[in-house]
XYZ file of C-alpha atoms in Angstrom:
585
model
C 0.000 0.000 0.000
C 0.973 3.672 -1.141
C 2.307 5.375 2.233
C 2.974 8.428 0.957
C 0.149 11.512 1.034
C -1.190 11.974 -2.776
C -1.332 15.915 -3.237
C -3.716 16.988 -6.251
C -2.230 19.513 -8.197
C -4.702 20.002 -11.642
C -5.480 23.124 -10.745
C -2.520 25.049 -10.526
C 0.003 26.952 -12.945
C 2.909 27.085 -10.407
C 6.133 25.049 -10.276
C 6.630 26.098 -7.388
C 4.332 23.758 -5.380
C 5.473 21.006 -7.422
C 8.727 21.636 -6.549
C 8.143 21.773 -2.861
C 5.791 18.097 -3.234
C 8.735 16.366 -4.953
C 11.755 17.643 -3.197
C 10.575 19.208 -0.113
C 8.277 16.735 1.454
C 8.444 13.547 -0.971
C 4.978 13.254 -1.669
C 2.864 11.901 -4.293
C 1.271 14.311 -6.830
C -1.623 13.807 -9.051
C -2.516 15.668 -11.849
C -6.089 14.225 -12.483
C -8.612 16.111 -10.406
C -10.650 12.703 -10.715
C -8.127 10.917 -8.639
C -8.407 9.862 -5.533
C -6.159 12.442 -3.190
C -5.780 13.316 0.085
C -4.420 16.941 -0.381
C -5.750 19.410 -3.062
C -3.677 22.680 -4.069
C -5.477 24.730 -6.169
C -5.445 28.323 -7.597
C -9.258 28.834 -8.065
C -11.389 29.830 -4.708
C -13.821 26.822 -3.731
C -17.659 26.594 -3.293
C -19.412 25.085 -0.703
C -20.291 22.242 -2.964
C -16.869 21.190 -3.059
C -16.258 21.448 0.650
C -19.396 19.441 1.293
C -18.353 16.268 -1.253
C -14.800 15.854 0.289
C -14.219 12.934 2.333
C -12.881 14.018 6.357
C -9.837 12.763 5.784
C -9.020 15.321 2.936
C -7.557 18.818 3.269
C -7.656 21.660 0.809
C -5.511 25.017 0.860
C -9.186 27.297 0.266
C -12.055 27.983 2.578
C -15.295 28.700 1.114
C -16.570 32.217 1.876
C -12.886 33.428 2.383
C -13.851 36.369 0.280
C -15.574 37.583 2.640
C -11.878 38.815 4.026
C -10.495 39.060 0.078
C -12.811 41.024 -1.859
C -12.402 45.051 -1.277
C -16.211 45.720 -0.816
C -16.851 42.423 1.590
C -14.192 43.616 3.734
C -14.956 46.938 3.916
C -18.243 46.295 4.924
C -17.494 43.815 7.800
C -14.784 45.819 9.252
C -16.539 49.186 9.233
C -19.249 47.435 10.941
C -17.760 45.715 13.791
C -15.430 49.619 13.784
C -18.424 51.097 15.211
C -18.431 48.724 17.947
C -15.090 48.986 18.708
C -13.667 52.131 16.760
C -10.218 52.244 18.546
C -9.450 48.467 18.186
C -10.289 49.057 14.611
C -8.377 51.594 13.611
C -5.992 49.755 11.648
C -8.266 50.099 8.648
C -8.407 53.501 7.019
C -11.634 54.497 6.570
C -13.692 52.992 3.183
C -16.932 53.740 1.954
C -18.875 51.668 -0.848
C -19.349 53.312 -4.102
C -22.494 53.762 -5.109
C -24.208 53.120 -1.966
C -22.319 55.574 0.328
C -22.372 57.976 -1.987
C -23.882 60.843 0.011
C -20.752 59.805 2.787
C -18.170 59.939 0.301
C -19.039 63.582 -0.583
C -19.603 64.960 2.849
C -16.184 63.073 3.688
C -14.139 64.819 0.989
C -15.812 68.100 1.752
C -14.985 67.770 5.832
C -11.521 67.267 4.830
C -10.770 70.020 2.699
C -11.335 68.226 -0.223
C -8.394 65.838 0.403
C -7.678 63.188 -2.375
C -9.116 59.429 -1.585
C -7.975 56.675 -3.865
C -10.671 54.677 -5.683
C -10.343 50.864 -5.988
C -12.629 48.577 -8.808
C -13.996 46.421 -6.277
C -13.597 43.189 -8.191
C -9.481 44.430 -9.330
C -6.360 43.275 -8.492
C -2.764 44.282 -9.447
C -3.272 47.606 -8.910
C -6.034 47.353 -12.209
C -8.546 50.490 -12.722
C -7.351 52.476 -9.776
C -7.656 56.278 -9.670
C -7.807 59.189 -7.095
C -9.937 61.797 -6.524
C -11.442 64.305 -4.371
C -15.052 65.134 -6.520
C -16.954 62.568 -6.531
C -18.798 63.197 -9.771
C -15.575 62.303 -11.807
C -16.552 58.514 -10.309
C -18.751 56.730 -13.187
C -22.195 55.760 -10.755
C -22.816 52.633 -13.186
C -19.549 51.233 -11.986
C -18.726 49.751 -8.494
C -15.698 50.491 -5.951
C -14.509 51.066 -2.933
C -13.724 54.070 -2.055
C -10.786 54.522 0.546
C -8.961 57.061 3.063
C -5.364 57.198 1.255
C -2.223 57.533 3.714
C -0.942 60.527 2.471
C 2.051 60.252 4.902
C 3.717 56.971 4.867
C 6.799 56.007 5.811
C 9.858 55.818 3.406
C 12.769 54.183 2.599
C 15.316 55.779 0.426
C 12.581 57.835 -0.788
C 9.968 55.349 -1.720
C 6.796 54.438 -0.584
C 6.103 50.693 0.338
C 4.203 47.763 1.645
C 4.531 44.774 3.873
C 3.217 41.685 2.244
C 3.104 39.601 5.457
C 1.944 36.055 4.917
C -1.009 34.445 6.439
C -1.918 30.683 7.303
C -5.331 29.922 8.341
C -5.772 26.360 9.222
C -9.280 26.180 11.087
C -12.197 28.751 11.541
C -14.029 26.641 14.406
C -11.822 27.045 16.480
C -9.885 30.020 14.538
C -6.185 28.922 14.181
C -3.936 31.833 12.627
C -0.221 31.810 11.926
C 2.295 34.283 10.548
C 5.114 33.667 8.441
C 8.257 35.243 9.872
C 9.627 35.964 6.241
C 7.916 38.037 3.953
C 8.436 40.325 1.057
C 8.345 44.766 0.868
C 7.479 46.069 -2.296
C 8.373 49.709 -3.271
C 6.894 51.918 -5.370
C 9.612 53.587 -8.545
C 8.799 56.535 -8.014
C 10.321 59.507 -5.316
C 7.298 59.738 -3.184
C 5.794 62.992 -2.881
C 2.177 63.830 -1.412
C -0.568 63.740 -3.507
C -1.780 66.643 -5.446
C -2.795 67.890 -8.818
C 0.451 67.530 -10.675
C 1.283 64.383 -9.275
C -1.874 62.570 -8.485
C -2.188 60.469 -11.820
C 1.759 58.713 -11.347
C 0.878 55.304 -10.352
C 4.859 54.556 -10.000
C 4.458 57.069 -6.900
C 1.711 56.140 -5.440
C 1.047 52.375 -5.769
C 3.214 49.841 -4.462
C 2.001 46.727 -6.581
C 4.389 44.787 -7.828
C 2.560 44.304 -11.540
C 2.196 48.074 -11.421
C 6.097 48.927 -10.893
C 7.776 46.593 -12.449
C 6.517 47.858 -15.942
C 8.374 50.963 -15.316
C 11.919 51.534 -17.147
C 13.366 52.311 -13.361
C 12.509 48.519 -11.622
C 15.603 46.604 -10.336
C 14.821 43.335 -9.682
C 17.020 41.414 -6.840
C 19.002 38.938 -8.377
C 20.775 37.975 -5.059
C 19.494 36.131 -2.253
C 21.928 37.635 0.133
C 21.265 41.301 -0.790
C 17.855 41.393 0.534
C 17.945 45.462 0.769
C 18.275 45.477 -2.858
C 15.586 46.894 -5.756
C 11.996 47.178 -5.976
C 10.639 43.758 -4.137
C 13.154 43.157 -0.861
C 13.034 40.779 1.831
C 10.454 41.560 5.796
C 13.611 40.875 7.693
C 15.861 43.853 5.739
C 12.907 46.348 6.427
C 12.452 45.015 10.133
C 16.394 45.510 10.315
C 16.500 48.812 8.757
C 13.580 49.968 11.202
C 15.631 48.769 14.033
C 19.037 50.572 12.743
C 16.686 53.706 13.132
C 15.919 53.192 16.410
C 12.316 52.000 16.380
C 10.673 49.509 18.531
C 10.219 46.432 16.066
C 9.455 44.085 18.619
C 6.001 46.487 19.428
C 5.522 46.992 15.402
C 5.219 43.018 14.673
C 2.939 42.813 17.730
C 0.588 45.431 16.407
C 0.543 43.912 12.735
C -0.381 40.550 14.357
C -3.358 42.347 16.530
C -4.728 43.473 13.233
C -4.246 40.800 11.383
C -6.549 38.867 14.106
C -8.757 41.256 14.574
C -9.799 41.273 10.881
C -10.340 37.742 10.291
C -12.676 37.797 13.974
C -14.702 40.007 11.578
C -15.599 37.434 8.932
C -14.970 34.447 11.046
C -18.683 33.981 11.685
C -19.402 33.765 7.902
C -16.381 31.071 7.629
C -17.445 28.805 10.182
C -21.057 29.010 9.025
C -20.195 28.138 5.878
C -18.062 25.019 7.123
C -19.805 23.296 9.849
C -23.160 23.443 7.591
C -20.758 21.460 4.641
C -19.364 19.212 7.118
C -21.146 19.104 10.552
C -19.623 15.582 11.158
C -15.824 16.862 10.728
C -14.403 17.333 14.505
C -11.262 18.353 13.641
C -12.487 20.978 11.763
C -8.846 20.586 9.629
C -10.645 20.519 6.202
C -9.286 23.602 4.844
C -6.017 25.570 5.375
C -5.459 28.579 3.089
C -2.475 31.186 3.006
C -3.910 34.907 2.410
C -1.472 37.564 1.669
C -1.745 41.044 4.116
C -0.992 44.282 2.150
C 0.218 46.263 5.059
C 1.541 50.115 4.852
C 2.992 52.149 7.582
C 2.797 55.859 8.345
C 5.037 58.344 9.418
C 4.529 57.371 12.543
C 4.931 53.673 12.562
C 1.349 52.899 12.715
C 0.412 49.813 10.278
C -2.672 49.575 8.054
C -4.272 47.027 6.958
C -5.220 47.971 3.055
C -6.325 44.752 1.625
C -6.255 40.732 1.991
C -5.136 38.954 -0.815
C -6.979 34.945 -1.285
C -4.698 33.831 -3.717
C -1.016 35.709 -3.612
C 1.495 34.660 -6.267
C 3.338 31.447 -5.926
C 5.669 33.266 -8.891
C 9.300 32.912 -8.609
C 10.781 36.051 -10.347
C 13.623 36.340 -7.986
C 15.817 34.062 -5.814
C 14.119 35.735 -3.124
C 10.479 35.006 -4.620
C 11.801 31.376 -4.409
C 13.585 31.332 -0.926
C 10.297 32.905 0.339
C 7.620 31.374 -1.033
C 8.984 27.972 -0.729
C 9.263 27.751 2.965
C 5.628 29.052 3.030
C 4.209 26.605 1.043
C 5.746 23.720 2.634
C 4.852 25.037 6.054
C 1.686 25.652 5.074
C 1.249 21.826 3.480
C 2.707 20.235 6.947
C 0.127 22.440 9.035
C -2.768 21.061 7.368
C -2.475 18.630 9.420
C -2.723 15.395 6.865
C -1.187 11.669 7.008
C -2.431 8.718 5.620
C -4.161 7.604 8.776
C -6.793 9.901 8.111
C -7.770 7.505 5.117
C -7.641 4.449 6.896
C -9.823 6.156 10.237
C -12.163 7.461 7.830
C -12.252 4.002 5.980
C -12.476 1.841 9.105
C -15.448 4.322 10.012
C -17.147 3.781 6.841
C -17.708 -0.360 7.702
C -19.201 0.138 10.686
C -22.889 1.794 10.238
C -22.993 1.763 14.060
C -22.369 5.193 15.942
C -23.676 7.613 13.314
C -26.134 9.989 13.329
C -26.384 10.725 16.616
C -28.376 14.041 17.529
C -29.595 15.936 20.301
C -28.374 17.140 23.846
C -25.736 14.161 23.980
C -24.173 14.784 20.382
C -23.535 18.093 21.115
C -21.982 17.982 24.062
C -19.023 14.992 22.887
C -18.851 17.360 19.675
C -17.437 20.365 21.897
C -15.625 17.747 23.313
C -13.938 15.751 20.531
C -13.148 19.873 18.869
C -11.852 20.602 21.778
C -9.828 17.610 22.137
C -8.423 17.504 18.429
C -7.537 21.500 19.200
C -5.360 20.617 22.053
C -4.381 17.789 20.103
C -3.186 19.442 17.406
C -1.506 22.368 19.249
C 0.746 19.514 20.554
C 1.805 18.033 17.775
C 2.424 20.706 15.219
C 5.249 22.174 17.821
C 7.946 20.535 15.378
C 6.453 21.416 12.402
C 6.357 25.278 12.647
C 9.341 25.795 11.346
C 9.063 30.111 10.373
C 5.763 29.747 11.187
C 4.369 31.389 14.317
C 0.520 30.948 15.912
C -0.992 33.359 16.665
C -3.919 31.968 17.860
C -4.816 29.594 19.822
C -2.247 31.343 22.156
C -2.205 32.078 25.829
C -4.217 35.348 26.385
C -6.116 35.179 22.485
C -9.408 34.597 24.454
C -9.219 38.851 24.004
C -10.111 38.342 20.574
C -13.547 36.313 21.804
C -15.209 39.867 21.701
C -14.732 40.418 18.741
C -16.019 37.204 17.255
C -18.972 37.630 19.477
C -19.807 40.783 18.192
C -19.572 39.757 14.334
C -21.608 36.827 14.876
C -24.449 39.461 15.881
C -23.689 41.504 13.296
C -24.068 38.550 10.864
C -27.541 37.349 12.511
C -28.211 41.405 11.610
C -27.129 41.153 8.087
C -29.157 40.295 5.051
C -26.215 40.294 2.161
C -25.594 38.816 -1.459
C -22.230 37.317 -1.565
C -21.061 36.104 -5.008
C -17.376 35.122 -4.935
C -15.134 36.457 -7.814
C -15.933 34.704 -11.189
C -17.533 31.661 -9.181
C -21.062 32.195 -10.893
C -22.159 30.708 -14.587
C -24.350 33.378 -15.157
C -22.365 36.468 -12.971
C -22.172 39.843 -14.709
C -18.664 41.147 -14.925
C -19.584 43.397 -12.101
C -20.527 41.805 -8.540
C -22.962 42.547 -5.968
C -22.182 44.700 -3.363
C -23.525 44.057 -0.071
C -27.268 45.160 0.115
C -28.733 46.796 3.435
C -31.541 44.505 4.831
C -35.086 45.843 4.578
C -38.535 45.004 6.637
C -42.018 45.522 5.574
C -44.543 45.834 8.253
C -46.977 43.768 8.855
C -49.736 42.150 10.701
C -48.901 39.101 12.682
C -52.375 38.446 14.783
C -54.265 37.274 11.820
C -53.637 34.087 9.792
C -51.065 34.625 6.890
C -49.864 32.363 4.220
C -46.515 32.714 3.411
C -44.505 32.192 -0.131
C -41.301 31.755 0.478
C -38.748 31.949 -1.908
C -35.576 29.861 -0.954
C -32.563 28.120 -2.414
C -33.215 24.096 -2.682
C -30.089 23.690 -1.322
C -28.771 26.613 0.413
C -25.223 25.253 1.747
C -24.403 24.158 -1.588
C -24.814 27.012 -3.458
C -21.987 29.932 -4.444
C -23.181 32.251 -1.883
C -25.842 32.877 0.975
C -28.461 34.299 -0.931
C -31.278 36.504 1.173
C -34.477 34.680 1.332
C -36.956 36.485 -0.573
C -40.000 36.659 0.981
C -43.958 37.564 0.196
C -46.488 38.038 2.524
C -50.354 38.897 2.016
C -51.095 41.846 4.316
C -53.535 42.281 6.393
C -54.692 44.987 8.636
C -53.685 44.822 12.428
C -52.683 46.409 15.626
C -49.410 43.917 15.728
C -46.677 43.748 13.552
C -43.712 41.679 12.272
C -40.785 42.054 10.319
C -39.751 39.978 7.183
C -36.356 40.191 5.409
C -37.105 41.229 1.975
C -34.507 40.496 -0.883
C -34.318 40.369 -4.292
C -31.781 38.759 -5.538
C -31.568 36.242 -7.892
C -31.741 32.679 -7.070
C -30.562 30.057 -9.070
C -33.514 27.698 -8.105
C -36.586 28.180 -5.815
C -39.084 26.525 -3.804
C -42.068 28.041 -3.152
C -43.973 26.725 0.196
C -46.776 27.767 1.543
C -46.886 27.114 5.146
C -48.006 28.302 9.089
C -46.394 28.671 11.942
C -44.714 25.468 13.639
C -42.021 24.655 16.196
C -40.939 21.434 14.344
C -37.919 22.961 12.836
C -37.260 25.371 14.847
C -36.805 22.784 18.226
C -34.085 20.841 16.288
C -30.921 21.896 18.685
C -28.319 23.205 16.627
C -29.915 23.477 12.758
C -30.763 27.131 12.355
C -27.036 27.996 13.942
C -25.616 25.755 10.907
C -26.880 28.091 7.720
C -27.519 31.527 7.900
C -30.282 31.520 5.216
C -32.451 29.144 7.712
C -31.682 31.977 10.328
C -32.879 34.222 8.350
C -36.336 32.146 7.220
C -36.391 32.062 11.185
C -37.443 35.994 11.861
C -40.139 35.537 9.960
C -42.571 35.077 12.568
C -46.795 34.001 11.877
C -49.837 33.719 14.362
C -49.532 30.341 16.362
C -51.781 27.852 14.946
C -54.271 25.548 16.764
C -52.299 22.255 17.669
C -55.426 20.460 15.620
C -53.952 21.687 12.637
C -50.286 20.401 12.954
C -49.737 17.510 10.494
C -47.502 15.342 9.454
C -47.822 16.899 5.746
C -46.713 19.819 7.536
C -44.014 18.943 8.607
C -42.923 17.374 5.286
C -43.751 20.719 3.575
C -41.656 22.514 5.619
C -38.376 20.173 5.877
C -38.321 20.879 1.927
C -36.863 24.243 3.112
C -33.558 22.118 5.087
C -31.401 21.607 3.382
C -30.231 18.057 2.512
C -26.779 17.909 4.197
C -28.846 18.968 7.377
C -32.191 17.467 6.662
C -30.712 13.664 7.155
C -29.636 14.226 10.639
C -33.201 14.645 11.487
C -33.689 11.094 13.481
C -34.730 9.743 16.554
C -32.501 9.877 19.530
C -30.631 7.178 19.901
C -29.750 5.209 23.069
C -25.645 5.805 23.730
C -23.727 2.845 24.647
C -20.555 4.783 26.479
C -18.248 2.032 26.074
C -18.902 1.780 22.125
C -15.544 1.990 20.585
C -17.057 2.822 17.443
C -18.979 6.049 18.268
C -16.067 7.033 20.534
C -13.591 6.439 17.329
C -13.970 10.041 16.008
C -12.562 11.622 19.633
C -9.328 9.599 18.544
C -8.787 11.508 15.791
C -4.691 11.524 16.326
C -2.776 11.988 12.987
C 0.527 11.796 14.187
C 2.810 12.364 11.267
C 4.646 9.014 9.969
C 8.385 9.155 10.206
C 9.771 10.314 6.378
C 6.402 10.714 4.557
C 5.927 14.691 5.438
């Protein structure tokens, strides 16, 4: 038998990761995405669908919903939500506004800040693509959409130049969150002798940007062709810019601290959405080690050392243009693969699970509580026995003293039970428009809720599986009343529907743990109708209404079962060890 982990690598145009699989970590790679695997590296962001058809033993280096972090409007919106909240802890982020839809705060912003100039980002860009400044806001086109962001007109320089701080970024779980930070990463300088922006100088990307794919078309780019002169040209190396910060006398120490506090902070923003997403795919997964992804942190400082966070990159570059691309970006992709957390004895558990029917499908007070248990248990677990695996990676969280951050994760999982939104990932969609959706502000419509009301509800067959969590649209027949309710109201398009009519029922709703696992069925759950005589609860009822669950959650819908404590079969998923075998990682 094979004893070496099969990586999947169809989907990706770098030779970089099959350099690091052959002669990094001697592992198998496949090149036929129909192959059995237990390790998939892929360029392309996944969908939930893919996520929920993955067997628990295999990992794969994307979480769906991760552009919730990634995309420019997504992020803006969850971080100048939870800002309000907590607008010191928060001030990492300069301050973005969503083009059209804050339009009336864009122009009162430019105009209380003597007409200062704010740079303008396509929302769905990258590599620096479509950007502009500008301080009116009618030279912005109103068909198009963008984010629209504070620009920090003082940063701080280095032989003249402005730059950023790509820091690296492993995420390995979102339930519990588990962070790290790559001790090496790369600074990338603008071409251009920096100069504040005005009206002469406003339209010279080489000044202003820092993208690599920006600068490096410019007559003026050096390129480092030598790994041991990191200081050197356009792209250098984290660790010359952390030593040239310390030569001037700065507390670097503090600085790294600060970048890591905002680094976690923005990923408690969208962690709700994450682990939404992933425990509704796989509610049976206990080590929650699924998914691992590496996000790239665009990072500027200002004159006065103070970092900010300007965007989140899903997918950096695994290009090699330099020695120090490759020095780099090798040690974070093998890190990254050994994190994840794989060995073949995943595929034998998960195999020796599949015999024995016995054990599954347990639900109710008891599952829940040796679920916390066994995720708790494969956390500690796993804390243990990645400790010789780090290598230049450094966690972040779990750490001693990150229960701080709980807050903040608190407080976004309110805001998301408070948020109607479209979400459709970048080019994800068969039938997406070459612009996306930006998120859309939740509306109610008042109505009566002491009379009888049939409700059509418009909802996604199969709402986990889908591209995005779509709003649930839905139509009520008003009637007049003294009482009201509210009822999200959405209209966005649905790629297929189920219309039910139905009245009110706690047969759903008393399942423990269901409407916590999709936010769409959270959403169905405000809509609230006049209670029913008992006489007219049926079974068709019921069957009506479960057409709205769905199907990944609608089979867990038994009968209790009785638990037989010294079963070594339901106990086999708290066991979940995967010790790494000597040679094959």
């Amino acid at each position: 038998m094979n004893t070496k982990v099969i990586c999947n690598i169809s989907n990706t145009r770098y030779d970089l990761i099959r350099e690091v699989l052959t002669t990094v970590l001697d592992w198998k790679i496949s090149e036929d995405e129909n192959d059995d695997w237990d390790v998939m590296w892929t360029d392309i962001a996944i969908l939930p669908e893919k996520l929920m058809k993955m067997k628990t033993y295999q990992r794969i280096n994307h979480f769906p919903m991760m552009h919730m972090v990634s995309r420019k409007n997504f992020l803006a919106d969850s971080l100048e939500k939870i800002r309000k909240l907590f607008p010191k802890d928060y001030s990492f982020f300069p301050k973005t506004y969503i083009f059209p839809l804050d339009k009336d705060n864009i122009k009162q912003y430019i105009q209380d800040h003597g007409r200062e100039f704010m740079i303008v980002k396509p929302e769905m860009s990258c590599q620096g693509k479509g950007i502009f400044f500008t301080n009116h806001i009618e030279e912005i086109n109103p068909s198009d959409k963008y984010v629209v962001q504070e620009y920090i007109k003082s940063p701080y320089l280095i032989d003249g130049l402005k730059f950023d701080l790509r820091i690296y970024v492993l995420v390995t779980s979102c339930q519990p969150l588990r962070v790290y930070v790559y001790d090496e990463g790369l600074a990338k300088f603008a071409t251009h002798m920096y100069s504040k922006p005005d009206i002469g100088n406003i339209t010279d990307m080489f000044m202003h940007l820092t993208n690599y794919a920006v600068n490096r078309g410019n007559v003026k780019f050096v390129n480092n062709k030598n790994l041991a002169s990191d200081g050197v040209g356009h792209k250098r190396s984290l660790a010359y810019v952390y030593r040239y910060l310390q030569e001037q006398g700065h507390d670097v120490f503090a600085l790294k601290m600060r970048i890591e506090d905002s680094i976690l902070k923005t990923l408690c923003a969208v962690q709700p959405y994450l682990a939404q997403c992933y425990i509704g795919c796989q509610p049976k997964d206990y080590t929650r080690a699924m998914c691992f992804e590496v996000l790239g942190f665009d990072i500027i400082l200002d004159d006065k050392l103070n970092p900010y966070i300007v965007e989140v990159n899903q997918s950096p570059s695994f290009a090699t243009d330099s020695p120090l691309d490759r020095e780099i970006k090798k040690g974070i992709v093998a890190g990254a693969l050994r994190l994840s957390w794989v060995s073949r004895k995943n595929r034998m558990r998960h195999l020796k699970k599949m015999e024995d029917k016995q054990g599954i499908g347990f639900v109710g007070k008891i599952t829940k509580e040796y679920r916390d248990k066994a995720v708790k248990h494969n956390s500690e677990l796993r804390s243990f026995e990645e400790e010789g695996l780090l290598g230049k990676f450094k966690r972040i969280c779990p750490t001693e003293g990150s229960q701080k951050y709980d807050k903040f994760i608190n407080s976004a999982l309110l805001i998301s039970k408070n948020s109607v939104i479209d979400i459709l990932p970048l080019s994800q969609s068969k039938n997406s428009s070459s612009q996306s959706k930006i998120p859309i502000k939740k509306s109610y419509t008042v109505l009566p809720s002491n009379i009888k009301s049939n409700v059509s509800v418009d909802i996604l067959n199969n709402s986990l599986g889908q591209s995005s969590f779509h709003s649930i649209s839905s139509k009520i027949n008003n009637n007049n009343s003294s009482k009201t309710t509210r009822v999200v109201s959405n209209k966005s398009p649905l790629k297929s529907s189920l219309k039910v009519s139905l009245q009110k029922s706690n047969s759903i709703s008393s399942v423990p743990g269901l409407f916590d696992q999709s936010p769409i069925l959270k959403c169905s759950r405000e809509v609230s109708y006049q209670k029913d005589d008992a006489s007219s609860q049926s079974s068709k009822d019921f069957r009506i209404k479960m057409q709205l669950v769905p199907n990944i959650l609608r089979k867990n819908l038994v009968k209790d079962t009785t638990l037989n404590r010294s079963s070594s079969q339901f106990m086999s998923f708290y066991d979940t060890s995967t010790t790494f075998p000597k040679g094959n990682y």
